[in-house]
PDB file of C-alpha atoms (C1' of nucleotides) in Angstrom:
ATOM      1  CA  PRO E   6      12.410 -15.545  14.243  1.00  0.00           C
ATOM      2  CA  GLY E   7      15.960 -15.383  13.869  1.00  0.00           C
ATOM      3  CA  MET E   8      16.477 -18.951  13.069  1.00  0.00           C
ATOM      4  CA  TRP E   9      13.970 -18.900  10.693  1.00  0.00           C
ATOM      5  CA  ASN E  10      15.123 -15.821   9.102  1.00  0.00           C
ATOM      6  CA  SER E  11      18.700 -17.258   8.496  1.00  0.00           C
ATOM      7  CA  LYS E  12      17.483 -20.503   7.233  1.00  0.00           C
ATOM      8  CA  ILE E  13      15.122 -18.212   4.905  1.00  0.00           C
ATOM      9  CA  ARG E  14      17.734 -15.970   3.794  1.00  0.00           C
ATOM     10  CA  GLU E  15      20.458 -18.769   2.967  1.00  0.00           C
ATOM     11  CA  ALA E  16      17.601 -20.778   0.949  1.00  0.00           C
ATOM     12  CA  VAL E  17      16.798 -17.346  -1.112  1.00  0.00           C
ATOM     13  CA  ASN E  18      20.667 -16.418  -1.725  1.00  0.00           C
ATOM     14  CA  GLN E  19      21.318 -19.722  -2.845  1.00  0.00           C
ATOM     15  CA  GLY E  20      18.639 -19.581  -5.301  1.00  0.00           C
ATOM     16  CA  HIS E  21      16.196 -22.263  -3.694  1.00  0.00           C
ATOM     17  CA  SER E  22      13.079 -20.268  -3.584  1.00  0.00           C
ATOM     18  CA  GLU E  23      10.603 -23.260  -3.328  1.00  0.00           C
ATOM     19  CA  LYS E  24      12.834 -24.346  -0.432  1.00  0.00           C
ATOM     20  CA  ALA E  25      12.235 -20.777   1.275  1.00  0.00           C
ATOM     21  CA  LEU E  26       8.781 -20.911   0.831  1.00  0.00           C
ATOM     22  CA  VAL E  27       8.762 -24.212   2.566  1.00  0.00           C
ATOM     23  CA  LEU E  28      10.649 -22.840   5.361  1.00  0.00           C
ATOM     24  CA  PHE E  29       8.256 -19.721   5.585  1.00  0.00           C
ATOM     25  CA  ARG E  30       5.005 -22.181   6.038  1.00  0.00           C
ATOM     26  CA  GLN E  31       7.037 -24.051   8.691  1.00  0.00           C
ATOM     27  CA  MET E  32       7.874 -21.151  10.416  1.00  0.00           C
ATOM     28  CA  LYS E  33       4.138 -20.208  10.523  1.00  0.00           C
ATOM     29  CA  ARG E  34       3.184 -23.513  11.356  1.00  0.00           C
ATOM     30  CA  SER E  35       5.287 -23.265  14.290  1.00  0.00           C
ATOM     31  CA  GLY E  36       3.979 -20.204  15.707  1.00  0.00           C
ATOM     32  CA  VAL E  37       6.749 -17.922  15.239  1.00  0.00           C
ATOM     33  CA  ALA E  38       5.786 -14.393  13.676  1.00  0.00           C
ATOM     34  CA  PRO E  39       7.679 -13.276  10.587  1.00  0.00           C
ATOM     35  CA  ASN E  40       9.076  -9.807  10.717  1.00  0.00           C
ATOM     36  CA  ASN E  41      10.929  -7.084   8.837  1.00  0.00           C
ATOM     37  CA  SER E  42      13.824  -9.375   7.831  1.00  0.00           C
ATOM     38  CA  THR E  43      11.339 -12.282   6.931  1.00  0.00           C
ATOM     39  CA  PHE E  44       9.146 -10.536   4.448  1.00  0.00           C
ATOM     40  CA  PRO E  45      11.771  -9.405   1.805  1.00  0.00           C
ATOM     41  CA  PHE E  46      13.226 -12.789   1.324  1.00  0.00           C
ATOM     42  CA  VAL E  47      10.053 -14.431   1.119  1.00  0.00           C
ATOM     43  CA  ALA E  48       8.821 -11.752  -1.529  1.00  0.00           C
ATOM     44  CA  LYS E  49      12.175 -12.026  -3.139  1.00  0.00           C
ATOM     45  CA  ALA E  50      11.324 -15.871  -3.676  1.00  0.00           C
ATOM     46  CA  CYS E  51       7.880 -15.723  -5.064  1.00  0.00           C
ATOM     47  CA  ALA E  52       9.006 -12.787  -7.614  1.00  0.00           C
ATOM     48  CA  ARG E  53      11.777 -15.311  -8.617  1.00  0.00           C
ATOM     49  CA  LEU E  54       9.163 -17.772  -9.108  1.00  0.00           C
ATOM     50  CA  CYS E  55       6.377 -15.512 -10.477  1.00  0.00           C
ATOM     51  CA  ASP E  56       4.318 -17.144  -7.904  1.00  0.00           C
ATOM     52  CA  LEU E  57       0.904 -15.247  -7.759  1.00  0.00           C
ATOM     53  CA  ARG E  58      -0.748 -17.440  -5.310  1.00  0.00           C
ATOM     54  CA  ASN E  59       1.676 -17.453  -2.550  1.00  0.00           C
ATOM     55  CA  SER E  60       2.633 -13.581  -3.280  1.00  0.00           C
ATOM     56  CA  GLN E  61      -0.835 -12.981  -2.139  1.00  0.00           C
ATOM     57  CA  ILE E  62      -0.703 -15.246   0.990  1.00  0.00           C
ATOM     58  CA  ILE E  63       2.492 -12.888   1.881  1.00  0.00           C
ATOM     59  CA  HIS E  64       0.913  -9.844   1.378  1.00  0.00           C
ATOM     60  CA  THR E  65      -1.724 -10.994   3.508  1.00  0.00           C
ATOM     61  CA  HIS E  66       0.498 -11.851   6.028  1.00  0.00           C
ATOM     62  CA  VAL E  67       2.253  -8.597   5.747  1.00  0.00           C
ATOM     63  CA  ALA E  68      -1.087  -6.473   5.855  1.00  0.00           C
ATOM     64  CA  LYS E  69      -1.445  -8.077   9.123  1.00  0.00           C
ATOM     65  CA  SER E  70       1.954  -7.596  10.633  1.00  0.00           C
ATOM     66  CA  TRP E  71       3.342  -4.793  12.489  1.00  0.00           C
ATOM     67  CA  PHE E  72       6.028  -4.488   9.758  1.00  0.00           C
ATOM     68  CA  GLN E  73       3.536  -3.304   6.906  1.00  0.00           C
ATOM     69  CA  SER E  74       4.664   0.029   6.801  1.00  0.00           C
ATOM     70  CA  ASN E  75       8.349  -0.737   6.685  1.00  0.00           C
ATOM     71  CA  ILE E  76       9.682   0.700   3.502  1.00  0.00           C
ATOM     72  CA  PHE E  77      11.607  -2.338   2.559  1.00  0.00           C
ATOM     73  CA  VAL E  78       8.862  -4.787   3.125  1.00  0.00           C
ATOM     74  CA  GLN E  79       6.695  -2.817   1.053  1.00  0.00           C
ATOM     75  CA  THR E  80       9.322  -2.163  -1.673  1.00  0.00           C
ATOM     76  CA  ALA E  81       9.864  -5.830  -1.933  1.00  0.00           C
ATOM     77  CA  VAL E  82       5.931  -6.438  -2.093  1.00  0.00           C
ATOM     78  CA  VAL E  83       5.878  -3.839  -4.661  1.00  0.00           C
ATOM     79  CA  ASP E  84       8.664  -5.884  -6.656  1.00  0.00           C
ATOM     80  CA  MET E  85       7.154  -8.993  -6.095  1.00  0.00           C
ATOM     81  CA  TYR E  86       3.465  -8.193  -7.564  1.00  0.00           C
ATOM     82  CA  SER E  87       5.483  -6.411 -10.875  1.00  0.00           C
ATOM     83  CA  LYS E  88       7.263  -9.305 -11.175  1.00  0.00           C
ATOM     84  CA  CYS E  89       3.866 -11.773 -10.845  1.00  0.00           C
ATOM     85  CA  GLY E  90       2.399  -9.557 -13.431  1.00  0.00           C
ATOM     86  CA  GLN E  91       0.038  -7.893 -11.153  1.00  0.00           C
ATOM     87  CA  LEU E  92       0.829  -4.127 -12.120  1.00  0.00           C
ATOM     88  CA  GLU E  93      -2.112  -2.935 -10.659  1.00  0.00           C
ATOM     89  CA  ASP E  94      -1.759  -4.217  -7.465  1.00  0.00           C
ATOM     90  CA  ALA E  95       2.003  -2.847  -7.257  1.00  0.00           C
ATOM     91  CA  TYR E  96       1.181   0.187  -8.297  1.00  0.00           C
ATOM     92  CA  ASN E  97      -1.748   1.005  -5.822  1.00  0.00           C
ATOM     93  CA  LEU E  98       0.701  -0.143  -2.977  1.00  0.00           C
ATOM     94  CA  PHE E  99       3.304   2.152  -4.164  1.00  0.00           C
ATOM     95  CA  VAL E 100       0.747   4.761  -4.238  1.00  0.00           C
ATOM     96  CA  GLY E 101       0.058   4.140  -0.818  1.00  0.00           C
ATOM     97  CA  MET E 102       3.322   3.860   0.881  1.00  0.00           C
ATOM     98  CA  PRO E 103       4.222   6.441   3.237  1.00  0.00           C
ATOM     99  CA  ASP E 104       7.642   6.832   2.299  1.00  0.00           C
ATOM    100  CA  ARG E 105       9.585   6.172  -1.014  1.00  0.00           C
ATOM    101  CA  ASP E 106      12.966   6.249  -1.475  1.00  0.00           C
ATOM    102  CA  ILE E 107      14.924   5.417  -5.143  1.00  0.00           C
ATOM    103  CA  ALA E 108      14.620   1.598  -4.557  1.00  0.00           C
ATOM    104  CA  SER E 109      11.216   2.306  -4.232  1.00  0.00           C
ATOM    105  CA  TRP E 110      10.494   4.240  -7.205  1.00  0.00           C
ATOM    106  CA  ASN E 111      13.435   1.954  -8.996  1.00  0.00           C
ATOM    107  CA  ALA E 112      11.301  -1.242  -8.267  1.00  0.00           C
ATOM    108  CA  MET E 113       8.082   0.598  -9.821  1.00  0.00           C
ATOM    109  CA  LEU E 114       9.701   1.641 -12.688  1.00  0.00           C
ATOM    110  CA  LEU E 115      11.018  -1.972 -13.228  1.00  0.00           C
ATOM    111  CA  GLY E 116       7.491  -3.190 -13.374  1.00  0.00           C
ATOM    112  CA  PHE E 117       6.596  -1.033 -15.919  1.00  0.00           C
ATOM    113  CA  ALA E 118       9.709  -1.196 -18.013  1.00  0.00           C
ATOM    114  CA  GLN E 119       9.430  -5.063 -17.542  1.00  0.00           C
ATOM    115  CA  TRP E 120       5.704  -5.024 -19.367  1.00  0.00           C
ATOM    116  CA  GLY E 121       6.934  -2.981 -21.929  1.00  0.00           C
ATOM    117  CA  LEU E 122       4.748   0.329 -20.672  1.00  0.00           C
ATOM    118  CA  LEU E 123       7.146   2.894 -21.601  1.00  0.00           C
ATOM    119  CA  ASP E 124       4.537   5.999 -21.477  1.00  0.00           C
ATOM    120  CA  ARG E 125       4.129   4.725 -17.680  1.00  0.00           C
ATOM    121  CA  VAL E 126       8.062   4.190 -17.106  1.00  0.00           C
ATOM    122  CA  LEU E 127       8.341   8.116 -18.572  1.00  0.00           C
ATOM    123  CA  CYS E 128       5.218   9.522 -16.576  1.00  0.00           C
ATOM    124  CA  LEU E 129       6.687   7.931 -13.474  1.00  0.00           C
ATOM    125  CA  LEU E 130      10.044   8.894 -13.851  1.00  0.00           C
ATOM    126  CA  ARG E 131       8.900  12.498 -13.967  1.00  0.00           C
ATOM    127  CA  GLN E 132       6.677  12.074 -10.947  1.00  0.00           C
ATOM    128  CA  MET E 133       9.923  10.885  -9.053  1.00  0.00           C
ATOM    129  CA  ARG E 134      11.998  13.673 -10.324  1.00  0.00           C
ATOM    130  CA  LEU E 135       9.247  16.239  -9.257  1.00  0.00           C
ATOM    131  CA  THR E 136       9.033  14.667  -5.640  1.00  0.00           C
ATOM    132  CA  GLY E 137      13.360  15.604  -5.362  1.00  0.00           C
ATOM    133  CA  ILE E 138      14.189  12.076  -5.839  1.00  0.00           C
ATOM    134  CA  HIS E 139      17.165  12.031  -8.074  1.00  0.00           C
ATOM    135  CA  PRO E 140      17.743   9.241 -10.442  1.00  0.00           C
ATOM    136  CA  ASP E 141      20.594   6.747  -9.713  1.00  0.00           C
ATOM    137  CA  SER E 142      22.547   4.097 -11.764  1.00  0.00           C
ATOM    138  CA  VAL E 143      19.598   1.697 -11.278  1.00  0.00           C
ATOM    139  CA  THR E 144      17.162   4.131 -12.783  1.00  0.00           C
ATOM    140  CA  VAL E 145      19.637   4.250 -15.673  1.00  0.00           C
ATOM    141  CA  VAL E 146      19.736   0.642 -16.227  1.00  0.00           C
ATOM    142  CA  LEU E 147      16.228   0.289 -15.856  1.00  0.00           C
ATOM    143  CA  LEU E 148      15.354   2.959 -18.390  1.00  0.00           C
ATOM    144  CA  THR E 149      17.564   1.207 -20.912  1.00  0.00           C
ATOM    145  CA  HIS E 150      15.900  -2.092 -20.876  1.00  0.00           C
ATOM    146  CA  ALA E 151      12.657  -0.050 -21.165  1.00  0.00           C
ATOM    147  CA  ILE E 152      13.835   1.349 -24.776  1.00  0.00           C
ATOM    148  CA  LEU E 153      15.654  -1.756 -25.497  1.00  0.00           C
ATOM    149  CA  HIS E 154      12.830  -3.437 -27.509  1.00  0.00           C
ATOM    150  CA  MET E 155      12.778  -0.640 -29.924  1.00  0.00           C
ATOM    151  CA  LYS E 156      16.562  -1.309 -31.157  1.00  0.00           C
ATOM    152  CA  ASN E 157      17.160   2.412 -31.520  1.00  0.00           C
ATOM    153  CA  PRO E 158      20.586   3.848 -31.070  1.00  0.00           C
ATOM    154  CA  THR E 159      19.475   7.205 -30.451  1.00  0.00           C
ATOM    155  CA  PHE E 160      17.415   6.205 -27.811  1.00  0.00           C
ATOM    156  CA  VAL E 161      20.126   4.310 -26.227  1.00  0.00           C
ATOM    157  CA  SER E 162      22.151   7.709 -26.846  1.00  0.00           C
ATOM    158  CA  ALA E 163      19.762   9.596 -24.917  1.00  0.00           C
ATOM    159  CA  ILE E 164      19.926   7.354 -22.037  1.00  0.00           C
ATOM    160  CA  HIS E 165      23.522   7.370 -22.218  1.00  0.00           C
ATOM    161  CA  SER E 166      23.775  11.082 -22.323  1.00  0.00           C
ATOM    162  CA  PHE E 167      21.389  10.824 -19.539  1.00  0.00           C
ATOM    163  CA  GLY E 168      23.775   8.828 -17.370  1.00  0.00           C
ATOM    164  CA  VAL E 169      26.828  11.019 -17.909  1.00  0.00           C
ATOM    165  CA  ARG E 170      24.654  14.315 -16.765  1.00  0.00           C
ATOM    166  CA  LEU E 171      23.910  12.332 -13.391  1.00  0.00           C
ATOM    167  CA  GLY E 172      27.306  11.243 -13.466  1.00  0.00           C
ATOM    168  CA  VAL E 173      26.465   7.346 -13.345  1.00  0.00           C
ATOM    169  CA  HIS E 174      27.724   6.468 -16.385  1.00  0.00           C
ATOM    170  CA  ILE E 175      30.898   5.266 -14.715  1.00  0.00           C
ATOM    171  CA  ASP E 176      29.159   2.621 -13.004  1.00  0.00           C
ATOM    172  CA  VAL E 177      30.017  -0.519 -14.408  1.00  0.00           C
ATOM    173  CA  SER E 178      26.630  -2.131 -14.417  1.00  0.00           C
ATOM    174  CA  VAL E 179      25.425   0.800 -16.398  1.00  0.00           C
ATOM    175  CA  ALA E 180      28.350   0.600 -18.865  1.00  0.00           C
ATOM    176  CA  ASN E 181      27.594  -3.139 -19.325  1.00  0.00           C
ATOM    177  CA  THR E 182      23.901  -2.366 -20.035  1.00  0.00           C
ATOM    178  CA  LEU E 183      24.803   0.117 -22.571  1.00  0.00           C
ATOM    179  CA  ILE E 184      27.392  -1.991 -24.260  1.00  0.00           C
ATOM    180  CA  ALA E 185      24.527  -4.844 -24.854  1.00  0.00           C
ATOM    181  CA  ALA E 186      22.062  -1.994 -25.658  1.00  0.00           C
ATOM    182  CA  TYR E 187      24.027  -0.412 -28.247  1.00  0.00           C
ATOM    183  CA  ALA E 188      25.119  -3.705 -30.119  1.00  0.00           C
ATOM    184  CA  LYS E 189      21.076  -5.052 -29.933  1.00  0.00           C
ATOM    185  CA  SER E 190      20.776  -1.469 -31.471  1.00  0.00           C
ATOM    186  CA  SER E 191      22.936  -2.668 -34.300  1.00  0.00           C
ATOM    187  CA  ASP E 192      25.450   0.117 -33.363  1.00  0.00           C
ATOM    188  CA  LEU E 193      28.589  -1.967 -32.538  1.00  0.00           C
ATOM    189  CA  CYS E 194      30.850   1.626 -32.631  1.00  0.00           C
ATOM    190  CA  SER E 195      29.518   2.951 -29.976  1.00  0.00           C
ATOM    191  CA  ALA E 196      29.395  -0.189 -27.706  1.00  0.00           C
ATOM    192  CA  GLU E 197      33.207  -0.188 -28.539  1.00  0.00           C
ATOM    193  CA  VAL E 198      33.513   3.224 -27.146  1.00  0.00           C
ATOM    194  CA  VAL E 199      31.606   2.472 -23.906  1.00  0.00           C
ATOM    195  CA  PHE E 200      33.881  -0.553 -23.454  1.00  0.00           C
ATOM    196  CA  ASP E 201      36.905   1.507 -24.082  1.00  0.00           C
ATOM    197  CA  GLU E 202      36.078   4.240 -21.792  1.00  0.00           C
ATOM    198  CA  ILE E 203      35.565   2.308 -18.836  1.00  0.00           C
ATOM    199  CA  ASP E 204      38.710   2.294 -16.569  1.00  0.00           C
ATOM    200  CA  SER E 205      40.265  -1.237 -17.345  1.00  0.00           C
ATOM    201  CA  GLY E 206      40.551  -1.496 -13.665  1.00  0.00           C
ATOM    202  CA  LEU E 207      37.060  -1.513 -13.487  1.00  0.00           C
ATOM    203  CA  ARG E 208      35.831  -4.074 -15.921  1.00  0.00           C
ATOM    204  CA  SER E 209      34.351  -6.876 -14.544  1.00  0.00           C
ATOM    205  CA  VAL E 210      33.533 -10.464 -16.225  1.00  0.00           C
ATOM    206  CA  VAL E 211      30.194  -9.284 -17.381  1.00  0.00           C
ATOM    207  CA  THR E 212      31.945  -6.128 -19.031  1.00  0.00           C
ATOM    208  CA  TRP E 213      33.957  -8.790 -20.952  1.00  0.00           C
ATOM    209  CA  ASN E 214      30.999 -11.215 -21.964  1.00  0.00           C
ATOM    210  CA  SER E 215      29.023  -8.240 -23.240  1.00  0.00           C
ATOM    211  CA  MET E 216      31.668  -7.058 -25.530  1.00  0.00           C
ATOM    212  CA  ILE E 217      32.376 -10.959 -26.647  1.00  0.00           C
ATOM    213  CA  ALA E 218      28.456 -11.078 -27.078  1.00  0.00           C
ATOM    214  CA  ALA E 219      28.346  -7.927 -29.239  1.00  0.00           C
ATOM    215  CA  TYR E 220      31.243  -9.083 -31.264  1.00  0.00           C
ATOM    216  CA  ALA E 221      29.310 -12.427 -31.654  1.00  0.00           C
ATOM    217  CA  ASP E 222      26.361 -10.745 -32.625  1.00  0.00           C
ATOM    218  CA  PHE E 223      27.712  -9.191 -35.428  1.00  0.00           C
ATOM    219  CA  GLU E 224      29.635 -12.137 -36.802  1.00  0.00           C
ATOM    220  CA  LYS E 225      32.943 -10.666 -35.643  1.00  0.00           C
ATOM    221  CA  HIS E 226      34.581 -13.642 -34.742  1.00  0.00           C
ATOM    222  CA  VAL E 227      38.093 -12.505 -34.859  1.00  0.00           C
ATOM    223  CA  ASN E 228      37.325  -9.538 -32.770  1.00  0.00           C
ATOM    224  CA  ALA E 229      35.377 -11.803 -30.438  1.00  0.00           C
ATOM    225  CA  VAL E 230      38.486 -14.101 -29.985  1.00  0.00           C
ATOM    226  CA  ASN E 231      40.398 -11.207 -29.456  1.00  0.00           C
ATOM    227  CA  CYS E 232      38.364  -9.834 -26.735  1.00  0.00           C
ATOM    228  CA  TYR E 233      38.013 -13.227 -25.109  1.00  0.00           C
ATOM    229  CA  LYS E 234      41.808 -13.113 -24.984  1.00  0.00           C
ATOM    230  CA  GLY E 235      41.797  -9.498 -23.563  1.00  0.00           C
ATOM    231  CA  MET E 236      39.380 -10.819 -20.707  1.00  0.00           C
ATOM    232  CA  LEU E 237      42.216 -13.905 -20.026  1.00  0.00           C
ATOM    233  CA  ASP E 238      45.136 -11.273 -19.976  1.00  0.00           C
ATOM    234  CA  GLY E 239      42.873  -9.482 -17.579  1.00  0.00           C
ATOM    235  CA  GLY E 240      43.165 -11.903 -15.253  1.00  0.00           C
ATOM    236  CA  PHE E 241      39.584 -13.219 -15.727  1.00  0.00           C
ATOM    237  CA  SER E 242      38.616 -16.621 -16.080  1.00  0.00           C
ATOM    238  CA  PRO E 243      35.518 -17.712 -18.296  1.00  0.00           C
ATOM    239  CA  ASP E 244      32.100 -18.348 -16.591  1.00  0.00           C
TER     240      ASP E 244
ATOM    241  C1'   U A  19      32.343   9.073  12.363  1.00  0.00           C
ATOM    242  C1'   C A  20      33.345   5.092   9.064  1.00  0.00           C
ATOM    243  C1'   C A  21      31.935   0.033   7.486  1.00  0.00           C
ATOM    244  C1'   A A  22      28.879  -3.911   7.427  1.00  0.00           C
ATOM    245  C1'   C A  23      23.959  -5.973   7.480  1.00  0.00           C
ATOM    246  C1'   U A  24      16.637  -7.121   4.866  1.00  0.00           C
ATOM    247  C1'   G A  25      14.010  -4.396  -0.496  1.00  0.00           C
ATOM    248  C1'   U A  26      15.259  -1.910  -7.020  1.00  0.00           C
ATOM    249  C1'   G A  27      19.533  -2.821 -11.566  1.00  0.00           C
ATOM    250  C1'   C A  28      24.093  -5.372 -15.409  1.00  0.00           C
ATOM    251  C1'   U A  29      26.155 -10.103 -20.319  1.00  0.00           C
ATOM    252  C1'   U A  30      25.232 -15.144 -21.753  1.00  0.00           C
TER     253        U A  30
END
RNA sequence: UCCACUGUGCUU
């Protein structure tokens, strides 16, 4: 199945999810069995398309496959169902997983976070820590999203402190998320503090974009323009 | 041993 896998992977990586599913159908029709490096990609394609019908078809194939207990495959299926809105299917699969690593927990946390189920996010986080799995930078980003809709800077600050305790606040994606979250919670000052505290060598285009967007939200157009200039000075080109 | 490879996360 190697050549099918690389075609499917290429399609997914280029954002052509429908094409990936077409290739998957062709693969099956030609009698080639999908394997552990087929399923995660087609699952991702379904997740992106929020395509429940194909998700169920893929899950059926997974269930009949030798690779049904592969942790990568299972995590991808959990994520696929979550993104299609089938949270209880996702959760049931998650609970039945023989092994779960941080990515598995994060995928399930994201599922609850995406649908605004903060209580379930917190409950799952507690369970995760009880099993000895430590939250990572991805977890912190997800938690930030879970509390974002409340637009409460106190909550953002709590997650921020949590990230500092874990030592993941230096992760650029975490910082970028916090900048946006503080700004959306009307705490521009804290957004600026986070921005200033990132090593200038670690700032990415997303970091700059986040800060510019923050200033724009507050209608601080002069700051936004200065920030934009800073981005250009930093050697970044706008995207 | 290290690295890279298939699953979860950044702004608009």
